[in-house]
XYZ file of C-alpha atoms in Angstrom:
694
model
C 79.543 71.645 102.449
C 81.615 72.493 99.399
C 81.565 75.807 97.616
C 82.946 76.717 94.251
C 86.263 78.471 94.138
C 87.562 80.586 91.305
C 90.391 79.627 88.997
C 93.721 80.903 90.369
C 95.249 83.831 88.531
C 97.771 82.755 85.924
C 98.963 86.175 84.782
C 100.053 89.195 86.833
C 96.957 91.203 85.987
C 96.225 92.106 89.595
C 99.599 93.656 90.254
C 99.054 97.284 91.178
C 101.570 100.042 91.753
C 105.157 100.257 90.660
C 108.677 100.248 91.979
C 110.001 103.489 93.348
C 113.705 103.325 92.444
C 116.066 105.988 93.671
C 119.416 106.163 91.934
C 122.468 108.046 93.043
C 122.010 107.905 96.829
C 125.068 109.678 98.239
C 127.970 107.687 99.638
C 127.455 104.270 98.075
C 130.254 101.779 98.593
C 130.704 98.295 100.001
C 128.764 96.963 102.982
C 126.706 99.099 105.358
C 127.044 102.791 106.203
C 125.874 104.294 109.509
C 123.651 107.218 108.431
C 121.326 107.935 111.359
C 122.517 111.533 111.835
C 122.397 112.543 108.177
C 118.951 110.935 107.891
C 117.523 112.943 110.802
C 117.229 110.097 113.314
C 118.980 111.656 116.300
C 116.503 111.348 119.176
C 117.442 110.104 122.666
C 115.491 106.998 123.723
C 115.610 107.975 127.415
C 117.565 110.342 129.597
C 120.093 108.408 131.635
C 119.666 108.183 135.348
C 120.890 105.821 138.027
C 117.931 104.014 139.555
C 118.108 101.344 142.209
C 116.439 97.949 141.999
C 113.735 97.066 141.232
C 113.307 100.076 138.892
C 115.955 98.924 136.445
C 113.898 97.105 133.818
C 113.592 100.166 131.588
C 117.236 99.516 130.679
C 115.748 96.810 128.432
C 113.492 99.198 126.495
C 113.611 100.859 123.077
C 111.169 99.905 120.337
C 110.512 100.741 116.684
C 108.211 99.659 113.865
C 108.400 100.309 110.117
C 105.466 100.916 107.773
C 104.316 103.326 105.073
C 101.586 104.788 107.262
C 100.723 107.666 104.869
C 100.879 105.489 101.722
C 103.264 107.719 99.795
C 105.631 104.919 98.763
C 108.303 105.574 101.428
C 108.581 103.494 104.602
C 108.174 105.518 107.806
C 109.179 104.779 111.416
C 107.543 104.979 114.819
C 109.936 104.819 117.799
C 109.122 104.498 121.497
C 110.811 106.213 124.429
C 110.869 106.125 128.196
C 109.630 109.189 130.114
C 108.589 110.869 126.854
C 106.011 110.387 124.082
C 106.800 108.232 121.042
C 108.123 109.879 117.881
C 106.545 109.457 114.464
C 109.155 109.873 111.723
C 107.847 110.468 108.216
C 110.141 109.352 105.392
C 110.577 112.360 103.067
C 112.439 110.496 100.334
C 115.651 111.903 98.843
C 116.631 115.533 99.116
C 118.465 117.493 96.401
C 121.679 115.661 97.235
C 119.992 112.264 97.075
C 120.000 111.661 100.831
C 116.820 110.060 102.156
C 115.720 111.879 105.289
C 113.127 111.511 108.018
C 111.045 114.274 109.591
C 109.560 114.261 113.094
C 105.814 114.751 112.508
C 104.656 113.803 116.010
C 103.275 117.244 116.792
C 99.648 117.394 115.762
C 99.436 113.623 115.256
C 97.749 112.945 118.603
C 100.659 110.755 119.714
C 102.054 113.634 121.769
C 98.712 114.594 123.298
C 98.684 113.960 127.043
C 94.883 113.794 126.948
C 95.234 110.575 125.000
C 97.126 109.010 127.885
C 94.351 109.853 130.351
C 96.818 110.677 133.078
C 98.987 107.632 132.411
C 102.725 107.519 131.827
C 104.555 108.132 128.579
C 106.683 105.020 128.899
C 106.021 103.251 125.612
C 107.999 100.200 124.574
C 106.733 97.557 122.123
C 104.905 98.839 119.040
C 103.239 97.540 115.884
C 101.436 98.938 112.831
C 98.278 97.126 111.694
C 95.004 97.924 109.932
C 92.910 96.723 112.835
C 89.568 98.166 111.722
C 89.950 97.360 107.986
C 89.421 100.947 106.899
C 92.492 101.096 104.673
C 94.974 102.811 106.985
C 97.367 101.582 109.660
C 96.616 101.848 113.360
C 99.122 101.643 116.228
C 99.274 99.450 119.300
C 101.906 100.134 121.978
C 102.769 98.394 125.199
C 103.806 100.525 128.171
C 106.313 100.255 131.014
C 105.801 100.984 134.733
C 102.220 101.503 133.627
C 98.728 100.404 134.571
C 97.652 99.921 130.926
C 98.609 99.644 127.233
C 97.595 101.938 124.348
C 95.706 101.682 121.047
C 95.840 104.579 118.583
C 93.242 104.516 115.793
C 94.354 106.180 112.561
C 91.983 108.949 111.458
C 93.257 108.758 107.887
C 94.650 112.307 107.904
C 97.931 111.757 109.701
C 96.379 111.968 113.183
C 95.472 109.321 115.761
C 93.029 108.942 118.644
C 93.767 106.753 121.648
C 90.956 104.214 122.205
C 92.390 101.264 124.142
C 90.101 101.443 127.168
C 86.834 101.694 125.260
C 87.915 99.014 122.776
C 89.075 96.419 125.298
C 92.772 96.620 124.430
C 94.173 98.539 127.436
C 94.541 95.503 129.749
C 94.090 97.820 132.764
C 95.541 97.092 136.181
C 93.958 98.594 139.277
C 96.674 97.691 141.776
C 100.093 99.195 141.202
C 103.077 100.466 143.108
C 105.433 102.457 140.949
C 108.085 102.486 143.699
C 108.429 98.714 143.778
C 107.188 97.784 140.310
C 104.589 95.497 141.872
C 101.502 94.924 139.765
C 102.368 97.340 136.968
C 102.918 96.443 133.325
C 106.449 95.816 132.160
C 105.216 95.752 128.590
C 107.583 94.393 125.984
C 106.879 93.250 122.442
C 103.568 93.127 120.625
C 102.891 90.989 117.560
C 100.058 90.828 115.059
C 98.437 87.981 113.173
C 95.113 86.400 112.220
C 95.045 83.215 114.259
C 91.436 82.312 113.375
C 91.741 83.212 109.654
C 88.624 85.375 109.768
C 90.187 88.359 108.001
C 90.674 90.504 111.135
C 94.074 91.157 112.696
C 94.556 89.953 116.280
C 97.311 90.980 118.712
C 99.530 89.317 121.284
C 101.321 91.259 124.019
C 104.283 90.158 126.126
C 105.017 91.288 129.672
C 107.868 90.659 132.120
C 108.208 90.476 135.909
C 104.719 89.454 136.877
C 104.485 88.292 140.467
C 103.336 84.684 140.706
C 100.573 85.582 143.138
C 99.530 88.806 141.428
C 95.755 89.261 141.129
C 96.364 90.829 137.692
C 97.973 87.712 136.214
C 95.466 87.499 133.381
C 96.269 91.023 132.143
C 99.839 90.132 131.195
C 101.078 88.188 128.116
C 97.686 88.368 126.456
C 96.063 87.215 123.229
C 93.743 90.018 122.119
C 91.101 88.726 119.745
C 89.743 91.255 117.244
C 85.956 91.016 117.411
C 85.699 91.602 113.682
C 82.904 92.952 111.473
C 80.378 93.553 114.247
C 82.926 95.502 116.299
C 86.004 96.376 114.205
C 89.162 96.936 116.271
C 87.377 96.056 119.496
C 89.177 93.327 121.439
C 88.682 90.602 124.009
C 91.285 88.985 126.239
C 91.155 85.433 124.858
C 93.943 83.736 126.786
C 91.599 81.344 128.554
C 89.364 80.345 125.678
C 92.313 80.029 123.288
C 94.533 78.080 125.681
C 97.612 80.317 125.418
C 98.139 81.513 129.000
C 101.877 81.313 129.703
C 103.023 78.920 132.403
C 106.292 79.084 134.309
C 108.347 76.198 135.619
C 107.602 75.735 139.298
C 110.716 73.569 139.658
C 112.814 76.489 138.413
C 113.714 78.764 141.387
C 113.987 81.746 139.056
C 110.302 81.478 138.159
C 108.849 80.705 141.549
C 108.627 84.407 142.346
C 108.388 85.866 138.852
C 106.438 83.898 136.293
C 105.336 84.378 132.687
C 108.400 86.374 131.689
C 107.504 87.160 128.078
C 109.876 89.150 125.859
C 108.691 88.662 122.263
C 106.103 86.646 120.357
C 105.046 85.803 116.817
C 102.032 84.440 114.984
C 103.682 82.065 112.508
C 102.666 78.873 110.691
C 105.403 76.422 111.636
C 103.736 73.195 110.461
C 102.491 74.486 107.076
C 98.846 73.672 107.771
C 97.536 77.141 106.874
C 96.938 78.224 110.488
C 99.208 80.547 112.441
C 100.743 79.094 115.584
C 101.925 81.238 118.501
C 105.599 81.216 119.519
C 106.697 83.134 122.618
C 110.325 83.823 123.539
C 110.565 84.252 127.309
C 113.108 84.645 130.087
C 114.447 82.000 132.496
C 113.684 79.121 130.139
C 109.947 79.829 130.042
C 109.575 80.115 126.228
C 106.483 78.382 124.878
C 105.105 77.184 121.558
C 101.357 76.812 121.000
C 100.134 74.830 117.999
C 97.036 76.199 116.284
C 94.231 73.623 116.212
C 92.687 75.105 113.079
C 89.150 73.823 112.622
C 88.523 73.742 116.363
C 88.512 77.529 116.336
C 85.107 77.200 114.664
C 83.989 74.026 116.389
C 85.060 74.904 119.932
C 86.726 77.534 122.084
C 90.205 76.004 122.515
C 92.250 77.245 119.587
C 95.773 76.155 120.595
C 97.610 73.217 122.130
C 100.824 73.777 124.087
C 103.652 71.728 122.585
C 106.925 73.292 123.734
C 108.657 70.312 125.314
C 107.807 67.844 122.558
C 108.896 70.352 119.923
C 112.244 70.867 121.681
C 112.251 74.664 121.549
C 112.828 75.556 125.181
C 116.608 75.316 125.267
C 117.523 79.015 125.611
C 118.071 80.004 129.225
C 117.030 83.624 128.607
C 115.217 83.923 125.274
C 114.667 87.550 124.285
C 114.622 88.267 120.546
C 112.980 86.053 117.955
C 112.946 85.646 114.167
C 111.716 83.057 111.656
C 112.903 82.140 108.173
C 113.682 79.215 105.878
C 117.460 79.578 106.092
C 118.115 76.062 104.696
C 115.582 76.392 101.817
C 113.706 73.188 102.626
C 110.205 74.675 102.581
C 109.504 75.291 106.263
C 110.350 78.028 108.749
C 113.189 77.716 111.232
C 113.417 79.703 114.481
C 116.345 81.734 115.819
C 116.182 83.030 119.401
C 118.623 85.565 120.817
C 119.609 85.051 124.423
C 122.155 85.781 127.128
C 125.222 84.162 125.560
C 123.264 81.068 124.549
C 121.466 81.923 121.304
C 119.443 79.086 119.826
C 118.849 78.130 116.194
C 116.021 75.620 115.922
C 115.958 73.667 112.656
C 112.396 72.736 111.682
C 112.103 68.996 111.020
C 108.688 69.414 109.385
C 106.889 67.164 111.890
C 106.259 69.626 114.739
C 109.703 68.937 116.172
C 112.899 70.962 115.947
C 116.613 70.236 116.126
C 118.882 72.647 118.021
C 121.830 73.375 115.680
C 123.253 76.668 116.981
C 126.913 75.749 117.464
C 127.274 73.536 114.426
C 125.851 76.261 112.171
C 128.218 78.939 113.525
C 125.893 80.916 115.818
C 127.300 80.143 119.244
C 128.273 82.567 122.009
C 127.606 86.067 120.650
C 126.880 88.224 123.665
C 123.729 89.570 125.262
C 121.386 89.403 122.275
C 118.141 91.340 121.860
C 116.551 92.358 118.550
C 117.256 89.973 115.686
C 116.047 89.254 112.156
C 116.731 87.094 109.152
C 117.832 89.331 106.264
C 119.107 88.700 102.732
C 121.500 91.656 102.789
C 123.349 90.628 99.597
C 120.275 89.495 97.600
C 121.868 86.118 96.877
C 118.590 84.273 97.651
C 119.519 82.775 101.025
C 118.721 84.257 104.414
C 121.501 85.826 106.448
C 121.052 86.860 110.090
C 121.545 90.023 112.139
C 121.352 90.490 115.918
C 121.956 93.505 118.130
C 123.509 93.271 121.588
C 123.386 95.430 124.674
C 124.588 94.771 128.187
C 124.351 97.178 131.092
C 124.627 96.744 134.829
C 121.858 97.379 137.326
C 122.646 101.069 137.608
C 122.737 102.000 133.938
C 126.506 102.071 133.453
C 127.280 100.430 130.122
C 130.001 97.796 130.191
C 131.265 97.985 126.630
C 132.917 94.783 125.551
C 133.994 94.257 121.942
C 133.341 90.540 122.216
C 129.812 90.537 123.600
C 128.249 93.956 123.054
C 128.518 94.514 119.341
C 125.879 93.983 116.668
C 126.516 90.775 114.719
C 125.868 90.129 111.030
C 126.233 86.528 109.890
C 126.340 85.541 106.209
C 124.613 82.339 105.154
C 126.801 80.024 103.064
C 124.829 76.878 102.229
C 123.273 76.811 105.670
C 126.466 77.672 107.564
C 126.806 81.130 109.110
C 129.970 83.237 109.123
C 130.475 86.464 111.072
C 130.999 89.246 108.491
C 130.201 92.190 110.765
C 133.494 94.044 110.422
C 133.821 93.382 106.718
C 130.326 94.732 106.085
C 130.637 97.821 108.300
C 128.496 96.615 111.214
C 130.663 98.039 113.983
C 128.428 99.674 116.613
C 128.717 98.980 120.341
C 125.650 100.854 121.540
C 123.153 99.127 123.882
C 120.841 97.874 121.163
C 117.305 96.650 121.866
C 114.658 96.923 119.134
C 115.741 96.055 115.583
C 113.929 96.693 112.290
C 114.714 95.505 108.757
C 113.252 97.634 105.955
C 114.170 99.255 102.626
C 113.973 102.869 103.724
C 115.634 104.288 100.585
C 113.731 102.178 98.024
C 116.834 100.883 96.262
C 116.020 97.182 96.404
C 118.174 96.056 99.329
C 117.409 95.725 103.026
C 118.554 98.334 105.538
C 118.642 98.039 109.345
C 117.478 100.343 112.137
C 118.433 99.725 115.776
C 116.794 101.463 118.745
C 119.389 101.854 121.497
C 118.608 102.279 125.190
C 119.254 105.722 126.720
C 121.156 107.011 123.700
C 120.746 107.750 119.976
C 119.680 105.098 117.431
C 121.656 103.453 114.643
C 120.552 103.412 110.998
C 122.598 101.174 108.718
C 122.095 101.919 105.027
C 122.843 98.861 102.896
C 125.426 99.911 100.324
C 126.322 96.418 99.208
C 127.222 96.581 95.523
C 126.587 93.533 93.353
C 124.481 92.595 90.355
C 122.010 90.433 92.237
C 118.325 90.902 91.431
C 115.423 91.090 93.865
C 111.644 91.255 94.168
C 109.560 93.000 96.835
C 105.967 91.885 97.391
C 103.150 93.659 99.264
C 99.921 91.757 99.794
C 96.492 93.381 99.979
C 93.978 91.011 101.517
C 90.318 91.016 100.496
C 88.946 87.805 102.003
C 92.066 87.533 104.165
C 93.338 90.139 106.620
C 94.444 93.426 104.991
C 98.207 92.735 105.224
C 98.000 89.107 104.153
C 99.518 87.997 107.476
C 99.991 84.247 107.390
C 100.163 84.042 103.588
C 102.741 81.564 102.281
C 104.712 82.460 99.156
C 106.750 80.139 96.938
C 108.913 81.820 94.309
C 110.542 79.874 91.463
C 113.215 81.733 89.523
C 113.041 79.152 86.727
C 110.656 76.295 86.015
C 113.115 73.731 87.400
C 114.378 75.698 90.407
C 113.499 74.699 93.936
C 111.144 77.368 95.268
C 112.151 80.054 97.721
C 109.716 80.008 100.633
C 108.643 82.991 102.701
C 105.704 83.762 104.921
C 104.144 87.110 105.836
C 104.797 87.317 109.568
C 103.681 90.062 111.924
C 105.974 88.873 114.681
C 108.283 90.936 116.822
C 112.086 90.790 116.581
C 112.070 92.129 120.176
C 110.377 95.515 120.386
C 110.964 95.906 116.637
C 108.578 95.310 113.742
C 109.919 94.806 110.211
C 107.993 96.293 107.307
C 105.228 93.978 106.067
C 106.773 93.866 102.590
C 108.268 90.469 101.717
C 111.752 90.716 100.211
C 113.167 88.046 97.901
C 116.825 88.125 96.923
C 117.149 86.460 93.512
C 120.866 86.038 92.880
C 122.675 87.016 89.682
C 119.992 86.159 87.117
C 118.007 88.982 85.545
C 115.595 86.684 83.717
C 111.894 87.068 84.393
C 110.753 85.152 87.464
C 109.011 81.956 86.379
C 106.309 81.970 89.046
C 105.181 83.316 92.391
C 102.573 81.206 94.163
C 100.641 82.891 96.961
C 98.566 80.800 99.346
C 96.345 83.249 101.199
C 94.993 82.631 104.720
C 91.495 82.480 103.225
C 92.480 79.319 101.347
C 92.608 81.057 97.977
C 95.620 80.147 95.844
C 97.021 82.632 93.365
C 99.917 82.174 90.929
C 101.678 84.899 88.954
C 103.955 84.078 86.016
C 106.674 85.836 84.029
C 107.364 88.555 86.575
C 110.181 91.029 85.830
C 112.655 91.285 88.698
C 113.952 94.451 90.397
C 110.508 95.789 91.127
C 107.998 96.143 93.950
C 104.615 94.482 93.516
C 101.285 95.178 95.168
C 99.215 92.028 94.771
C 95.480 92.081 95.510
C 93.864 88.884 96.733
C 91.212 87.444 94.419
C 87.751 87.705 95.931
C 86.103 84.390 96.674
C 82.787 83.920 94.886
C 81.791 81.321 97.441
C 81.582 84.040 100.102
C 79.090 85.882 97.901
C 76.982 82.732 97.642
C 76.951 82.293 101.411
C 75.922 85.909 101.909
C 73.022 85.729 99.450
C 71.600 82.200 99.579
C 70.350 79.811 102.236
C 72.363 76.682 102.950
C 69.925 74.358 101.170
C 69.802 76.699 98.156
C 73.583 76.636 97.699
C 73.400 72.911 97.003
C 70.820 73.494 94.222
C 72.531 74.500 90.964
C 69.146 75.536 89.491
C 69.154 78.333 92.075
C 72.837 79.145 92.537
C 74.414 78.116 89.231
C 76.270 80.791 87.269
C 73.608 80.842 84.541
C 70.634 80.595 86.918
C 68.332 83.610 87.265
C 66.301 83.043 90.446
C 64.750 86.539 90.441
C 63.868 86.389 86.698
C 65.252 89.871 85.984
C 67.337 88.870 82.972
C 70.611 88.919 84.892
C 72.212 85.566 85.626
C 73.819 84.927 89.003
C 77.211 85.489 87.478
C 76.192 88.917 86.157
C 74.572 89.768 89.480
C 77.877 88.935 91.159
C 79.900 90.883 88.588
C 77.963 94.127 88.857
C 77.049 93.849 92.523
C 73.279 93.471 92.387
C 71.114 91.143 94.475
C 70.388 87.734 92.928
C 67.032 87.379 94.690
C 65.736 90.869 93.969
C 64.621 91.819 90.457
C 66.835 94.545 89.023
C 66.085 96.711 85.986
C 69.746 97.151 85.056
C 70.694 96.010 81.552
C 74.415 96.169 81.020
C 75.453 93.948 78.178
C 74.171 95.387 74.887
C 73.051 98.689 73.381
C 72.927 100.345 69.915
C 73.345 103.843 68.547
C 70.898 105.504 66.169
C 71.909 106.731 62.738
C 71.625 110.352 63.862
C 74.179 110.021 66.676
C 77.819 110.920 66.169
C 78.892 108.944 69.215
C 77.624 105.927 71.082
C 77.449 106.624 74.816
C 76.567 104.169 77.518
C 76.631 104.697 81.258
C 76.334 101.897 83.794
C 77.268 101.101 87.377
C 78.780 98.055 89.000
C 80.237 97.023 92.326
C 83.768 98.074 93.176
C 86.096 96.063 91.018
C 86.127 92.443 92.050
C 89.657 91.155 92.080
C 88.706 87.717 90.770
C 87.065 89.084 87.601
C 88.148 90.779 84.402
C 85.784 93.279 82.765
C 85.706 93.839 79.000
C 83.942 96.324 76.733
C 83.287 94.779 73.327
C 81.702 96.127 70.131
C 79.937 94.531 67.198
C 78.061 95.575 64.069
C 76.025 92.366 63.727
C 75.630 90.988 67.277
C 77.608 87.930 66.162
C 81.213 89.001 65.769
C 82.630 90.916 68.727
C 85.970 92.595 69.266
C 87.518 94.355 72.247
C 86.815 98.056 72.406
C 89.400 100.344 70.755
C 90.691 97.498 68.568
C 90.530 97.933 64.810
C 88.656 100.897 63.382
C 86.983 102.032 66.593
C 88.278 104.504 69.129
C 86.796 105.010 72.554
C 87.033 106.769 75.883
C 86.260 105.003 79.153
C 85.696 107.154 82.239
C 85.380 105.555 85.660
C 84.330 107.178 88.919
C 84.482 105.306 92.218
C 82.267 106.271 95.132
C 80.667 104.484 98.097
C 81.712 101.024 97.017
C 80.411 101.455 93.451
C 82.076 102.174 90.136
C 80.242 104.399 87.659
C 81.446 103.824 84.108
C 80.852 106.003 81.066
C 81.892 104.653 77.670
C 82.017 106.924 74.613
C 82.642 105.389 71.160
C 83.205 107.455 68.040
C 80.702 106.380 65.426
C 82.651 105.002 62.418
C 79.792 105.513 59.978
C 76.047 105.120 59.669
C 75.974 101.382 60.286
C 74.482 100.084 63.537
C 76.918 99.619 66.404
C 76.428 97.477 69.473
C 78.279 97.503 72.793
C 78.378 94.885 75.509
C 80.054 94.729 78.885
C 81.387 91.289 79.682
C 82.834 89.876 82.898
C 84.727 86.631 83.277
C 86.734 84.769 85.877
C 90.441 85.420 85.719
């Protein structure tokens, strides 16, 4: 069956919000500056102690996720700790001296409330922000360590959260556990978010390490959590079996005969450009796996994915830990970098569901014990550079600092070749880094880096790189698609003849760290308006914006799909009949065509008394006043108020000799509109409200 789709947007009329640009941040110079202390990020991830095996895995913990959870225009942080609650840091923006600072607002948020943990531990590790119930605010999901369950915190919309994992099917509870041996408990690592079935609801994937091969709780580790959607928002089901994504170890590998399914980080990411998010899992002891999304079979049958790791050639890393995706060679598909134990892997996407391992030849060979990693365009020159944090410690928590293997690395991309520029750019820390986050915390148009370090204080690198390169930051607001636009593909052309820059909105984990959902484009030295930005939403809707000024932050709302409205209001056989479902058809004979019913949000099969398109003032009135109501603004339509004196010639309200006031009030999904026009004289005056496709 085919349904009508609306014309893609050709002008940036749906861009909401504006850039918040802070000038004069203190201490600007070249490269990066370490500013964690002055910014108020001085917590300790865990108190050091000297455990004995097997209780040593917490030396691999330390997570963080970035998002503007209170929607004030400044990106906030959530960090996880061992043996203590997480910390919610609110970004306060610049103080009087221009220094952007964070404030610990955990108290009173519900994140510190032991009742929320229901007697469980406070050992949180992986974390992600996501609007799981589609109510307009961001919820939190956190994995836990040495724990019998994971945690889901639902945002109340007032800065507080309630823990609801058990009742909503997201806790993945384990009944058998032995905290003294680690047997059976969760060793929860990263959590990623995506919309693998493209139904508009955000799903989750958790990773877990050290699961005994014969454990009766096998199915509660490394889990795909399907969001049950509109009938049960933010309620979840373990869908490993039906989706075909249960991790498998290598029985011929002695390291995985005892411990199997050793997941460290995962991502929902479309690697074959078919519009469906695949699932890539970086795992220890050469157990990484790649699952291709079968797309249409999600509707037609239960098996959503097909395992394709060996054929794809992406299981080369001996100990894959961190993971990041980006089009570093600008050929229109996403490549995959995996951090590992002295054998990092850069997989070049061939575009045919196979990859070429090019680590050494591209300059990314032996670089230590890598953990969190991310592609980043730190100099805004339009190609993707790469950053990776390291951290090596022995079994008893004593850090073996080694300048060769334990530093954070920053590599600059030069035409697809990477060069280590760490020292030159001020990346000089040797702390035991784990989680890594890339975000623009000071709203100055370049990307900063936060690193969560194990058993010590964190590192915040402010990007002080000084050049004239332009940039664009894009936030997507899904309507038909999921709220964050996860899975959307964006192609940006700086000029009409330029090859496009390709990025995808990915909710993957860098290893315990979640970048902000904002997509950052470095644009190089040109300050000309951007020729075009094409957005291909997960819903299948295509949207193109033209003539976009650079050096700004955009909030782009997805156009609503009129075909969904048809499906909701008409039977299948009726949709095929244009006499019933055509734009000009009026099946309920109430004087409102289907298109007008759609525009104002009334029912096409139920007669409505609303008349919205013409009215006239009397000679005794000084003003013409009309009040009407419509559905909340549909993002695929433009609304116009037009006036006429003869019902033949119409002009847009407030043009020419008329002046007007338009007052809108939004409530309960409706928009009440009051229009007041000053009467220019005694002649008749008519008003109509017109809607049209963008």
